CSV table of C-alpha atoms and ligand atoms in Angstrom, one decimal:
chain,number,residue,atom,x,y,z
C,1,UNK,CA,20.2,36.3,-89.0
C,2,UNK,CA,23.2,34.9,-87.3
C,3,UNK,CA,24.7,34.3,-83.8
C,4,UNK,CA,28.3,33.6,-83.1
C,5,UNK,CA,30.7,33.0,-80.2
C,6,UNK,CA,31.7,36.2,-78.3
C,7,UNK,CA,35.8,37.2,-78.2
C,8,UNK,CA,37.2,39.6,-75.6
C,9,UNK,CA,39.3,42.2,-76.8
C,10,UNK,CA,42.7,41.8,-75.1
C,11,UNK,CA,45.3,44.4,-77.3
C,12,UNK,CA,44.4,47.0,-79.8
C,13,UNK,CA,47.1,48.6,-82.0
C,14,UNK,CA,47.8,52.3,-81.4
C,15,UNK,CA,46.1,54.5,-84.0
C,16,UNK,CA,43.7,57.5,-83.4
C,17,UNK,CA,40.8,56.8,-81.6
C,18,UNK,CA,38.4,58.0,-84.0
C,19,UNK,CA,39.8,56.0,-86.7
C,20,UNK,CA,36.9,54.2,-88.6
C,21,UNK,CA,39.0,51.0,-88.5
C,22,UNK,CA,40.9,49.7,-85.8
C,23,UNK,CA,43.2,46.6,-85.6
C,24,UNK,CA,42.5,44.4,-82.6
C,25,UNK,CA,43.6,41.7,-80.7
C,26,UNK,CA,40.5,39.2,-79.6
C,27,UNK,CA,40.6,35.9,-77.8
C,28,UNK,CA,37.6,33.4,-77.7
C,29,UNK,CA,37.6,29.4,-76.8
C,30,UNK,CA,40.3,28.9,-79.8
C,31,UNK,CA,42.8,30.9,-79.3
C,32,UNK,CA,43.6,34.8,-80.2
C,33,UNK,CA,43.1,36.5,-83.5
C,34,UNK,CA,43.6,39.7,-85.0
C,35,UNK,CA,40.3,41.3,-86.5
C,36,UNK,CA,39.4,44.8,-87.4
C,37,UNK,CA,36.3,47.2,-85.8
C,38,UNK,CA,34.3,49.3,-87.5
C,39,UNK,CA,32.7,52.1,-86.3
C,40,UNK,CA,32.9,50.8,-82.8
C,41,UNK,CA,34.9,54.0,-81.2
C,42,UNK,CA,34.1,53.4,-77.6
C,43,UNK,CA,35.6,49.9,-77.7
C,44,UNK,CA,38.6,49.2,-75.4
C,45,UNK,CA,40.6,46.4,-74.1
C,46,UNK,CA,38.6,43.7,-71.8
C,47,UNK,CA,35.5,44.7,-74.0
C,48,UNK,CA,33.5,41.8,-75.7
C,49,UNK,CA,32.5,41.7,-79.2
C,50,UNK,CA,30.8,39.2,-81.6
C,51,UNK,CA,32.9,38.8,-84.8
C,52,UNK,CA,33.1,37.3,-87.9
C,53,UNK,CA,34.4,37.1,-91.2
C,54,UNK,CA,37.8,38.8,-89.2
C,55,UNK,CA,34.8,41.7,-88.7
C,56,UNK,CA,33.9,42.6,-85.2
C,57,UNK,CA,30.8,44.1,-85.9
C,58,UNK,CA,29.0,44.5,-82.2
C,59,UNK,CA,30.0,45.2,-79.0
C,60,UNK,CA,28.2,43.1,-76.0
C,61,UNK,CA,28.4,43.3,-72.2
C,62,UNK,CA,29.7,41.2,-70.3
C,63,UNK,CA,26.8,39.6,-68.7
C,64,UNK,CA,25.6,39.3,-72.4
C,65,UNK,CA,28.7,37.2,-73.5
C,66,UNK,CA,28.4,34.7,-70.7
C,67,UNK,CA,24.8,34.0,-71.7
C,68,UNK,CA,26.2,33.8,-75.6
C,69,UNK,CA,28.8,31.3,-74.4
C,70,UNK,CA,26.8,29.6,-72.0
C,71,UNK,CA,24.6,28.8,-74.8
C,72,UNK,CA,27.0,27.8,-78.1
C,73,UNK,CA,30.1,26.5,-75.8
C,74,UNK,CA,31.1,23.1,-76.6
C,75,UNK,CA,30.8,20.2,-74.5
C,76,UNK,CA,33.8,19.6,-72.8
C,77,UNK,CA,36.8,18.4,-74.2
C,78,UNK,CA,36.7,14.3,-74.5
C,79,UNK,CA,39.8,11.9,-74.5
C,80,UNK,CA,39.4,9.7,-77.4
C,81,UNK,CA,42.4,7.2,-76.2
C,82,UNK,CA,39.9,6.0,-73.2
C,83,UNK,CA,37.4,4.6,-75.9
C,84,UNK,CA,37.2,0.7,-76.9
C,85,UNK,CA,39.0,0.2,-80.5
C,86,UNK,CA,35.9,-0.4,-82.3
C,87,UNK,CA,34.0,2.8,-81.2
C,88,UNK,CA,37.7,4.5,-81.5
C,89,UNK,CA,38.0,3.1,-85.5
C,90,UNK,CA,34.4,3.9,-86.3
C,91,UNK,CA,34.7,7.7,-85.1
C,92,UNK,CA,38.1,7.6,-87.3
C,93,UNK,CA,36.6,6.4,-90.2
C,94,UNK,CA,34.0,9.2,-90.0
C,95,UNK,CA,36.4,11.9,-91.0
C,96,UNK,CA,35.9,10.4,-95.0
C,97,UNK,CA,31.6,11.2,-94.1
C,98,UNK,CA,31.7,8.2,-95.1
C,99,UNK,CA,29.8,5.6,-92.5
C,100,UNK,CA,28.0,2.4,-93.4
C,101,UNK,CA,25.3,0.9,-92.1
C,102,UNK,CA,26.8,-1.1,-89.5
C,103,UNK,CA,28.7,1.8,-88.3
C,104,UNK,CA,25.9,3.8,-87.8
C,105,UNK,CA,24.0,1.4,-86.1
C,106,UNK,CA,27.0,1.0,-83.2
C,107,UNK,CA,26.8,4.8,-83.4
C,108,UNK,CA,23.0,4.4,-82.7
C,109,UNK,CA,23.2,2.1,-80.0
C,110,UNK,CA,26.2,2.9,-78.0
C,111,UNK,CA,24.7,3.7,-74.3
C,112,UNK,CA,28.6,4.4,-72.9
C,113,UNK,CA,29.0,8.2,-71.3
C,114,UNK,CA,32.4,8.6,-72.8
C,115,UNK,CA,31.3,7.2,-76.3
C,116,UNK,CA,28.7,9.4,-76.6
C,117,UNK,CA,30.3,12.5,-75.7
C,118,UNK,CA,33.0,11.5,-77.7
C,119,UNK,CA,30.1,11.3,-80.7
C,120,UNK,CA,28.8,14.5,-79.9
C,121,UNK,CA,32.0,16.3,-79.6
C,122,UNK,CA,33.4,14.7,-82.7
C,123,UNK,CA,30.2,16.4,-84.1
C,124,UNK,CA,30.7,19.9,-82.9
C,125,UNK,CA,34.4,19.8,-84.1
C,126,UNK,CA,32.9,19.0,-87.2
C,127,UNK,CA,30.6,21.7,-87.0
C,128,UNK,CA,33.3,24.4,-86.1
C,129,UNK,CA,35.7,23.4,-88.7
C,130,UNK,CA,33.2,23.8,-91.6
C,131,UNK,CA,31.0,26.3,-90.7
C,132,UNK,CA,32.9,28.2,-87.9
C,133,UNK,CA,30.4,29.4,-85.0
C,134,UNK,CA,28.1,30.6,-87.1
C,135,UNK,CA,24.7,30.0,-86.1
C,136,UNK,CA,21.8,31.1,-87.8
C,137,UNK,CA,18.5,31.9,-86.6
C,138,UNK,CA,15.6,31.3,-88.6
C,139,UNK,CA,11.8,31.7,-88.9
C,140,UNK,CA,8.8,30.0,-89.6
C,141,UNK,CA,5.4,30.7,-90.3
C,142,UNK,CA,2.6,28.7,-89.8
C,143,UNK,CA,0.2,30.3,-91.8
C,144,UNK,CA,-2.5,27.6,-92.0
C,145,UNK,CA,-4.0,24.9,-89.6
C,146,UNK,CA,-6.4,22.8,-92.3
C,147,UNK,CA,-4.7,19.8,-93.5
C,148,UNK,CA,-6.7,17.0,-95.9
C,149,UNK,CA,-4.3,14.4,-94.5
C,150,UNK,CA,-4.6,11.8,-91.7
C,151,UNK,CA,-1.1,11.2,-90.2
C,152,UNK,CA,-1.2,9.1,-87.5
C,153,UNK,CA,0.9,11.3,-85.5
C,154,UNK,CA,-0.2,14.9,-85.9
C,155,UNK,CA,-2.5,16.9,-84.2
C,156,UNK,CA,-3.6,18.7,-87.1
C,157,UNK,CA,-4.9,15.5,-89.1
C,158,UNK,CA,-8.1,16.0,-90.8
C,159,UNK,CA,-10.3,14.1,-88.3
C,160,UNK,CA,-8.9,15.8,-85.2
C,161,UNK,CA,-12.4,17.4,-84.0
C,162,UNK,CA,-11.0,19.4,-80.8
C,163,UNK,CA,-8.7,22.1,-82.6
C,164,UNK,CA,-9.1,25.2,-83.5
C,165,UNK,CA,-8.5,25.5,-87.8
C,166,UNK,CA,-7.2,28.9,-88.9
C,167,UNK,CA,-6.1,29.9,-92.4
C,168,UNK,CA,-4.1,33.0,-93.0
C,169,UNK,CA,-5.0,35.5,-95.8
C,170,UNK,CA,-2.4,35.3,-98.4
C,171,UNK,CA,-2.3,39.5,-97.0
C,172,UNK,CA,-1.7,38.4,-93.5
C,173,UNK,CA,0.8,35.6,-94.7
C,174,UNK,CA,3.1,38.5,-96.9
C,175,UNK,CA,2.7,41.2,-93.6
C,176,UNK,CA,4.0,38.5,-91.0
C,177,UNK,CA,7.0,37.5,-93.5
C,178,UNK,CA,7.7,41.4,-93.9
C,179,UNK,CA,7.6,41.9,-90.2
C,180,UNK,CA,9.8,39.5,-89.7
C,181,UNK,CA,12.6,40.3,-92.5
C,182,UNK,CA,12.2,44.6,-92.3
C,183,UNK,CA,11.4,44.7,-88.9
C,184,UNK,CA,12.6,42.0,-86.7
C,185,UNK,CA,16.2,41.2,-89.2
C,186,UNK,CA,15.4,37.6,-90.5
C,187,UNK,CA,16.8,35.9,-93.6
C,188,UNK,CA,15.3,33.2,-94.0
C,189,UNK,CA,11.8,32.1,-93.8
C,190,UNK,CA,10.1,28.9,-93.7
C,191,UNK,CA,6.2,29.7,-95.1
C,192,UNK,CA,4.3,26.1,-93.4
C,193,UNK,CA,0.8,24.9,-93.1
C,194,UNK,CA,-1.1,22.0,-93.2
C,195,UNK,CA,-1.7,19.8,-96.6
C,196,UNK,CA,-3.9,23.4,-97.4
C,197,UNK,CA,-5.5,23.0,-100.7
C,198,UNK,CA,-7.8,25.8,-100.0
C,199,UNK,CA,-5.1,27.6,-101.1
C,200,UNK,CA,-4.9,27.3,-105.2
C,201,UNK,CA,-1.1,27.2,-107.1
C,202,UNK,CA,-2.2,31.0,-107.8
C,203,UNK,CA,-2.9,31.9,-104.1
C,204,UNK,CA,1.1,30.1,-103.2
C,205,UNK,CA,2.6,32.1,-106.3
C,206,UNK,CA,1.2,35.3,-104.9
C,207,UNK,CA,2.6,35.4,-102.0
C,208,UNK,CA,6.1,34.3,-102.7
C,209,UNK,CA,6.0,37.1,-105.6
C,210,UNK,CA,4.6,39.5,-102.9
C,211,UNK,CA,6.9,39.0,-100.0
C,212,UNK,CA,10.1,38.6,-102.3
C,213,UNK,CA,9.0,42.0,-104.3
C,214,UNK,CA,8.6,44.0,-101.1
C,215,UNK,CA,12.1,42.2,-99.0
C,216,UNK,CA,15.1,40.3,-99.5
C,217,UNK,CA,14.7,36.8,-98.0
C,218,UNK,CA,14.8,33.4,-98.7
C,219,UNK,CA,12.0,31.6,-98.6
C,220,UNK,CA,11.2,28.0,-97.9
C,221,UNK,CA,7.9,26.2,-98.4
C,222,UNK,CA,6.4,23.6,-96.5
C,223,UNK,CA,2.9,23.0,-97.7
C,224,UNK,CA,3.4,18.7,-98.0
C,225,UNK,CA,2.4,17.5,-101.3
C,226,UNK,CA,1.7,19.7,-104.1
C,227,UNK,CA,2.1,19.2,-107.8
C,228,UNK,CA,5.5,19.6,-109.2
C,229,UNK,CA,3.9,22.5,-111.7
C,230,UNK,CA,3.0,24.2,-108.1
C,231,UNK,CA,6.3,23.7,-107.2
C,232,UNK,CA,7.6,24.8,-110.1
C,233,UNK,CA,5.8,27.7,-110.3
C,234,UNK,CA,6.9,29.3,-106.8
C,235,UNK,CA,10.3,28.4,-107.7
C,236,UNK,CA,10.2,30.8,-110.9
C,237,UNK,CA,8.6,32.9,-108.2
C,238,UNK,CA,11.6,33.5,-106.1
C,239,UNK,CA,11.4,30.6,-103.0
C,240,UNK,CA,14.6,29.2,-102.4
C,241,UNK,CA,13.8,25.9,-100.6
C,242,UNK,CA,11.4,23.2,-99.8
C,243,UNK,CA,10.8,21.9,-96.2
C,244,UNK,CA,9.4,18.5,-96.8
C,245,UNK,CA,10.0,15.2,-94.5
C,246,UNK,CA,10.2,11.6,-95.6
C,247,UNK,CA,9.0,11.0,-92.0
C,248,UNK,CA,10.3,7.2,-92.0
C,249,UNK,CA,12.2,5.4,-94.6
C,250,UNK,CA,10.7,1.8,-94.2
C,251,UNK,CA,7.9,1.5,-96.4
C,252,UNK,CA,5.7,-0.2,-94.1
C,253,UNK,CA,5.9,1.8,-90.8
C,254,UNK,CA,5.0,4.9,-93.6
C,255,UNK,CA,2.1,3.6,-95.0
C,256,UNK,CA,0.8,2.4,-91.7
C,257,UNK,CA,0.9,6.4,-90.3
C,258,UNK,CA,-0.2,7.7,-93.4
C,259,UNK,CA,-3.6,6.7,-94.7
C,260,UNK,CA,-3.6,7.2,-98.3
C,261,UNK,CA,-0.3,7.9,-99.1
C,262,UNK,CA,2.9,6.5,-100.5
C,263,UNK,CA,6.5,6.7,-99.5
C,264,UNK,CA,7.3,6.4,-102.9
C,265,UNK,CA,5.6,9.1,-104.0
C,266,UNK,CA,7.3,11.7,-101.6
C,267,UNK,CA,10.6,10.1,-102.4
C,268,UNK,CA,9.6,10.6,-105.9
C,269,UNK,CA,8.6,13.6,-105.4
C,270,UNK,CA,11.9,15.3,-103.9
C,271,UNK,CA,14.5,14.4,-106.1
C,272,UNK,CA,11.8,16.4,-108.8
C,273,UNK,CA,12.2,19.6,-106.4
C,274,UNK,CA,15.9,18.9,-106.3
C,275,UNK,CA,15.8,18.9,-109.9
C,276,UNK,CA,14.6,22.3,-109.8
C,277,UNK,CA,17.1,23.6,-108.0
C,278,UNK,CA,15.3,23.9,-104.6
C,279,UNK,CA,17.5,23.8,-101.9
C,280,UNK,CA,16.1,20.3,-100.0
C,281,UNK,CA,15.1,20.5,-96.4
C,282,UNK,CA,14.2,16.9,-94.9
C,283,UNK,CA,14.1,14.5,-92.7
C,284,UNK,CA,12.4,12.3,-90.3
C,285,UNK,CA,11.0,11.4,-86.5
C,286,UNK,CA,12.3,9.7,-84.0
C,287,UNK,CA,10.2,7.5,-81.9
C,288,UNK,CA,7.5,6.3,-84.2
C,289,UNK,CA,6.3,2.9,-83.5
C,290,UNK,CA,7.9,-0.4,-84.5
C,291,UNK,CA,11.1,2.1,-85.9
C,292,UNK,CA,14.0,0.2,-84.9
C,293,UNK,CA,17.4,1.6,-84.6
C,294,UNK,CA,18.3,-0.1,-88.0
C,295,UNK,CA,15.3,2.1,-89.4
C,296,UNK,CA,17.3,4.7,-88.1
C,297,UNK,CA,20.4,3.9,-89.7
C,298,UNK,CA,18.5,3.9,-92.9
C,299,UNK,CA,16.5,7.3,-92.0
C,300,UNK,CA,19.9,8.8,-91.9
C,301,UNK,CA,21.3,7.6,-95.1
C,302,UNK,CA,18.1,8.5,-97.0
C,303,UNK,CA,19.0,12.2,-96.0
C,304,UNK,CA,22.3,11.4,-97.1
C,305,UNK,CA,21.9,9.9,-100.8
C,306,UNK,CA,18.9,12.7,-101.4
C,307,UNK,CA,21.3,15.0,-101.2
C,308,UNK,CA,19.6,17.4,-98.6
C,309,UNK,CA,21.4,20.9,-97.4
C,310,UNK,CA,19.3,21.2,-94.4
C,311,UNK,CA,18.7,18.0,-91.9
C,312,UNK,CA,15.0,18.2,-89.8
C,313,UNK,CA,14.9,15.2,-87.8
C,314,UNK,CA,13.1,15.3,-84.1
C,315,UNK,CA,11.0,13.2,-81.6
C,316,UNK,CA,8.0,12.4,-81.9
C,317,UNK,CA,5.5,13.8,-79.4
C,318,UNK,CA,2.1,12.6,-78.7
C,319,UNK,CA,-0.9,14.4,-79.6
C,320,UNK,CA,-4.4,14.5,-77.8
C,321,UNK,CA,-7.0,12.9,-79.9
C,322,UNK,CA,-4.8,11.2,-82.2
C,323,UNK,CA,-4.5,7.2,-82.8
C,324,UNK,CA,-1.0,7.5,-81.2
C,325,UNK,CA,-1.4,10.0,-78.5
C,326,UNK,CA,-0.8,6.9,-76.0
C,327,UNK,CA,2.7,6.2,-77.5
C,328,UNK,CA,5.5,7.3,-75.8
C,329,UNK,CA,7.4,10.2,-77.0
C,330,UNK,CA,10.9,9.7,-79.1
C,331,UNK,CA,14.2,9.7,-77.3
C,332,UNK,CA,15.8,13.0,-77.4
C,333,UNK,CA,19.2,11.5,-76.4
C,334,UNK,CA,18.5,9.5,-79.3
C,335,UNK,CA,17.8,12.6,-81.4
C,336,UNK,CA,21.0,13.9,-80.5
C,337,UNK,CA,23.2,11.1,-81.4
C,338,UNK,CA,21.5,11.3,-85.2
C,339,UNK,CA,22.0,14.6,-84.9
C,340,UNK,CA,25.8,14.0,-84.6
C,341,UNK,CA,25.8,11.1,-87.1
C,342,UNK,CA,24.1,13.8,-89.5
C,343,UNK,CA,26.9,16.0,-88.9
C,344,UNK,CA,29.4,13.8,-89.5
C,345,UNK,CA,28.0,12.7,-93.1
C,346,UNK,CA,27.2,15.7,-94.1
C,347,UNK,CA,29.7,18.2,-92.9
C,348,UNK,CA,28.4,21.7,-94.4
C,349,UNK,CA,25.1,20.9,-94.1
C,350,UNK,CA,22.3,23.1,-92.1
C,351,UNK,CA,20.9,21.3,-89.0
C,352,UNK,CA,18.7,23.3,-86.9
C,353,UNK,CA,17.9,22.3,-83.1
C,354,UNK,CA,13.7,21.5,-84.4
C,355,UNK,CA,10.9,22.7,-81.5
C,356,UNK,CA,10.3,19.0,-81.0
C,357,UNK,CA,13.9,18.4,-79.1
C,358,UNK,CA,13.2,21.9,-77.2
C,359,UNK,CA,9.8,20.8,-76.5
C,360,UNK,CA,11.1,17.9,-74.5
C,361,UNK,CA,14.1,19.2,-73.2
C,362,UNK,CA,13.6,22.8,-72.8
C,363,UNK,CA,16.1,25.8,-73.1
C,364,UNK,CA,18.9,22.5,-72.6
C,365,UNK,CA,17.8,20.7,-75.6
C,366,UNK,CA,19.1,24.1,-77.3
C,367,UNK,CA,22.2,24.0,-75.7
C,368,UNK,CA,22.5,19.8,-76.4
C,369,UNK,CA,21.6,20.0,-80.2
C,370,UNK,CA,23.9,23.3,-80.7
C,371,UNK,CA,26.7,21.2,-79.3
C,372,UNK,CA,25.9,17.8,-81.3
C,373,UNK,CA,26.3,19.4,-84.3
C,374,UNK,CA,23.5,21.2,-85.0
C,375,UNK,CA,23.7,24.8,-86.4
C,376,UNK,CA,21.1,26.6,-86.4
C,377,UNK,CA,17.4,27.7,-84.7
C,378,UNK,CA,13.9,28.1,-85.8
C,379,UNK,CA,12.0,30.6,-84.0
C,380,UNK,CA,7.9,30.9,-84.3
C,381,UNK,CA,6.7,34.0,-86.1
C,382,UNK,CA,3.7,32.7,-86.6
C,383,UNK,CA,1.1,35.7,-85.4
C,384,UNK,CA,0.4,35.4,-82.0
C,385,UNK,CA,-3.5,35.2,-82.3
C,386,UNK,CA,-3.1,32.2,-84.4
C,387,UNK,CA,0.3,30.1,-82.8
C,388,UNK,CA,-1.2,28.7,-80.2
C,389,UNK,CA,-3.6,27.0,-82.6
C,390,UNK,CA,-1.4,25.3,-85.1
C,391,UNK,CA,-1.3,22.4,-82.6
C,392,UNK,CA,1.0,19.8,-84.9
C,393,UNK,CA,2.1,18.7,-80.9
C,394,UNK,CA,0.9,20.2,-77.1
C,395,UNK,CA,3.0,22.8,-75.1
C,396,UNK,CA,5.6,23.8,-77.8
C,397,UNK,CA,8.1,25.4,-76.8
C,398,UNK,CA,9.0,29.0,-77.5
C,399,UNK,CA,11.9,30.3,-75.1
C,400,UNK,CA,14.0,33.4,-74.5
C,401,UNK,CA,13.3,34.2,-78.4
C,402,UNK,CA,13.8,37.9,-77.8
C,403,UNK,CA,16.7,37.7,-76.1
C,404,UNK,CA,18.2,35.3,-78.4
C,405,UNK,CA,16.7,37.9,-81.4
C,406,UNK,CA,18.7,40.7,-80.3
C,407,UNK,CA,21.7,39.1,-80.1
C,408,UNK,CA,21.4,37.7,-83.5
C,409,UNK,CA,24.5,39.1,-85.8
C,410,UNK,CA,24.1,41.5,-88.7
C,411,UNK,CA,20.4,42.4,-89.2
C,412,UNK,CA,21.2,43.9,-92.3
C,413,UNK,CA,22.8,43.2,-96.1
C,414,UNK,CA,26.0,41.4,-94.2
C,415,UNK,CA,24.0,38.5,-93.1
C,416,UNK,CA,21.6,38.1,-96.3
C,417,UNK,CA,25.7,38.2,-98.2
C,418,UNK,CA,26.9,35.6,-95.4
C,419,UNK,CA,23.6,33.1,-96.0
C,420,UNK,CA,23.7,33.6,-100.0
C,421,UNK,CA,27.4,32.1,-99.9
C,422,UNK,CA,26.7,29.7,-97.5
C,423,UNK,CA,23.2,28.8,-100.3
C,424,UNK,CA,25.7,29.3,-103.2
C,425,UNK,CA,28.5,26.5,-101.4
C,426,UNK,CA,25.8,23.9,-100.8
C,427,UNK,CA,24.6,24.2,-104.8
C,428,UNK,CA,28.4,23.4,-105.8
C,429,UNK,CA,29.0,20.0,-107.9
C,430,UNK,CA,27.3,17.0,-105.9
C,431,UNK,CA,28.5,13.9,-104.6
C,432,UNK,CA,28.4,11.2,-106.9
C,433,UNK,CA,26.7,9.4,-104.6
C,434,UNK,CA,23.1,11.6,-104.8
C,435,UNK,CA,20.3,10.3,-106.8
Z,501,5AD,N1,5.5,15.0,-82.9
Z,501,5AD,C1,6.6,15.5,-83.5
Z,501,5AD,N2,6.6,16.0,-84.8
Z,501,5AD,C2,5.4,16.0,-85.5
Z,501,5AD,N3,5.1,16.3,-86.7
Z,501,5AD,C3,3.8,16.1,-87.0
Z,501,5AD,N4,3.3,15.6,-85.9
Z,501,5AD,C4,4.2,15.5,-84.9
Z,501,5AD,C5,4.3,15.0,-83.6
Z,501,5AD,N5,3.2,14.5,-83.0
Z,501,5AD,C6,6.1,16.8,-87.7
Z,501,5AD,C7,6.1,16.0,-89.0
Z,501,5AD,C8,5.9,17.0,-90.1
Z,501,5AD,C9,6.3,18.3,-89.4
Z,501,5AD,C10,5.6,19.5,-90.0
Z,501,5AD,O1,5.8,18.1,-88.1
Z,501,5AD,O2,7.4,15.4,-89.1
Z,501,5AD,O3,6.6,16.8,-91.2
């Protein structure tokens, strides 16, 4: 489902006012713009509405706008002729998506107010241009806590003894993502769990056939390392995307975190996935130990030459019981910066605010990353019995979901036609640059 900035209504064109269309006059943050209303017959001037597509299609109060705009407002407006030459040519250059490595590190590393406002708000220009505001919310399920791996970082690794393991019958997995589509107006769903292999292919199959037989959605996995025949298999099955990190791009801090496992097998692995015509979700965190910011640089253009369509990068947190739960967390200023270099590289691309940057920062981490160039949220649908469980980090945060639920735009076919365009543009011919 979607969200979008709220216009008043300041003229509407004479015409009987029981007409099913009406011509009218709205004005939001860029200007005034003639749209049409549908079925909205009570709607006068002064009224707000949240449009799109040149469609007003709701009609909010007042009080209700405010708390839209307070939320997806951009950052104040930032004068670009104040900023030293270097910073000045390196944001200039960044209109070709085009940054090196050395431009991305002075991105990185600037600590200057003005520069990195002027980042972020290059970012959220970025942002509006290409994808209008148009936020989408999304959803994920967490259906299984039991993971056979050993990151150093996560709270759910396989020798954590303190936490509570659930696992969601495949049943329970296809009710919650119905729920959440018929009842609650979601479009897209991210299906997560641990590294589950509890689970067979058969069990994963099933419940992508189930869900997508009984509602329209797209689905996203996030299960970690399966075979590509798995993968395959729930592709012919009707999921849309994979949800899969690279966590770190240097070689060395990976297979120091990740007992058992290879950097070049998951970078292996998702070009495969790529191949078959997944829609690529990935990323990294922010904050491990011994990353540097030229780690970061090179996080960043990994997500860049892999081609991804939807950016996940956020802090790490620590975790209780883990070998790293005495490390300190991961910048989120930091988070936001990549989060505006990410938008400047890849203009159309999805980046939603992650839990992580809410977790530390709150309701204003939402607000920062929407304004960095982020575009999107992920709410929990994870069934409440179980959320509280799937313990990746402590004290995620879940805030003003409801509220933010019933504002979202067009629970029904308009919003699953909006996303399936906005799928269908990021599938069109690749950059030559993509592996
Ligand atoms: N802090 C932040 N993110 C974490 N993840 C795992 N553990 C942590 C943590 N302690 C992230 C990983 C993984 C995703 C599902 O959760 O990046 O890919």
């Amino acid at each position: 489902m979607c969200l979008t900035i709220p216009a008043k209504v300041i003229s509407m064109k004479e015409g009987p006012i029981d007409a099913p269309v009406r011509e009218i006059v709205v004005e939001d943050s860029r200007g005034e713009r003639s749209i049409r209303a549908i079925s909205l017959p009570e709607l006068k001037v002064g009224d707000w509405v949240l449009y799109t597509l040149d469609l007003a299609v709701r009609q909010v109060s007042q009080e209700e706008a405010q708390e839209i705009i307070d939320l997806l407002e951009p950052r104040k407006f930032v004068d670009l002729s104040s900023l030293s030459p270097s910073f000045s040519s390196v944001l200039a250059k960044s209109f070709s998506h085009d940054l090196d490595r050395s431009d991305i590190i002075q991105l990185l590393s600037t600590e200057d107010e003005i520069e990195m406002e002027a980042l972020f708000s290059e970012a959220n220009t970025l942002r509006q241009a290409n994808l209008r505001d148009f936020f989408c919310i999304h959803g994920i399920i967490e259906f299984s806590s039991n993971c056979v791996r050993s990151c150093y970082y996560c709270g759910l690794r396989k020798p954590s003894k303190d936490v509570t393991r659930y696992r969601m019958m495949p049943e329970e997995v296809v009710e919650a993502a119905v729920d959440a589509v018929d009842g609650r107006g979601y479009k897209l769903i991210v299906l997560q769990s641990g590294d589950d292999f509890d689970y067979s292919d058969d069990d994963l199959v099933e419940i992508v056939t189930e869900i997508k037989s009984r509602c329209k959605v797209f689905i996203f996995i996030s299960v970690g390392e399966r075979s590509a025949e798995c993968y395959g298999r729930m592709k012919a099955a009707g999921a849309s995307g994979v949800l899969l990190r690279f966590e770190t791009s240097n070689p060395s801090i990976y297979e120091a975190l990740h007992p058992g496992q290879s950097l070049e097998d998951r970078l292996e692995l998702l070009p495969v996935l790529k191949g078959m015509g997944y829609y690529i979700a990935s990323g990294f965190l922010i904050g491990l130990p011994e990353q540097t910011v030229e780690d970061i640089a090179d996080d960043i253009l990994l997500m860049k030459a892999l081609g991804i369509k939807m950016v996940t990068v956020g802090p790490f947190i620590p975790s209780e019981g883990t070998p790293l739960s005495a490390h300190p967390a991961g910048s989120a200023l930091m988070t936001l910066k990549v989060t505006a270099i990410a938008r400047l590289l890849m203009p159309k691309a999805k980046i939603p605010v992650t839990t992580a940057l809410e977790t530390i920062e709150s309701e204003e981490g939402r607000r920062l990353g929407l304004s960095s160039g982020a575009n999107s949220l992920m709410f929990n649908l994870t069934p409440e019995k179980y959320r509280a469980d799937y313990k990746i980090y402590p004290n995620k945060y879940h805030g003003k979901e409801e509220l933010w639920e019933k504002y979202g735009l067009f629970s029904e076919e308009l919003s699953y036609k909006m996303l399936e365009q906005k799928m269908f543009e990021a599938f069109e011919p690749e950059d030559p640059g993509e592996l």
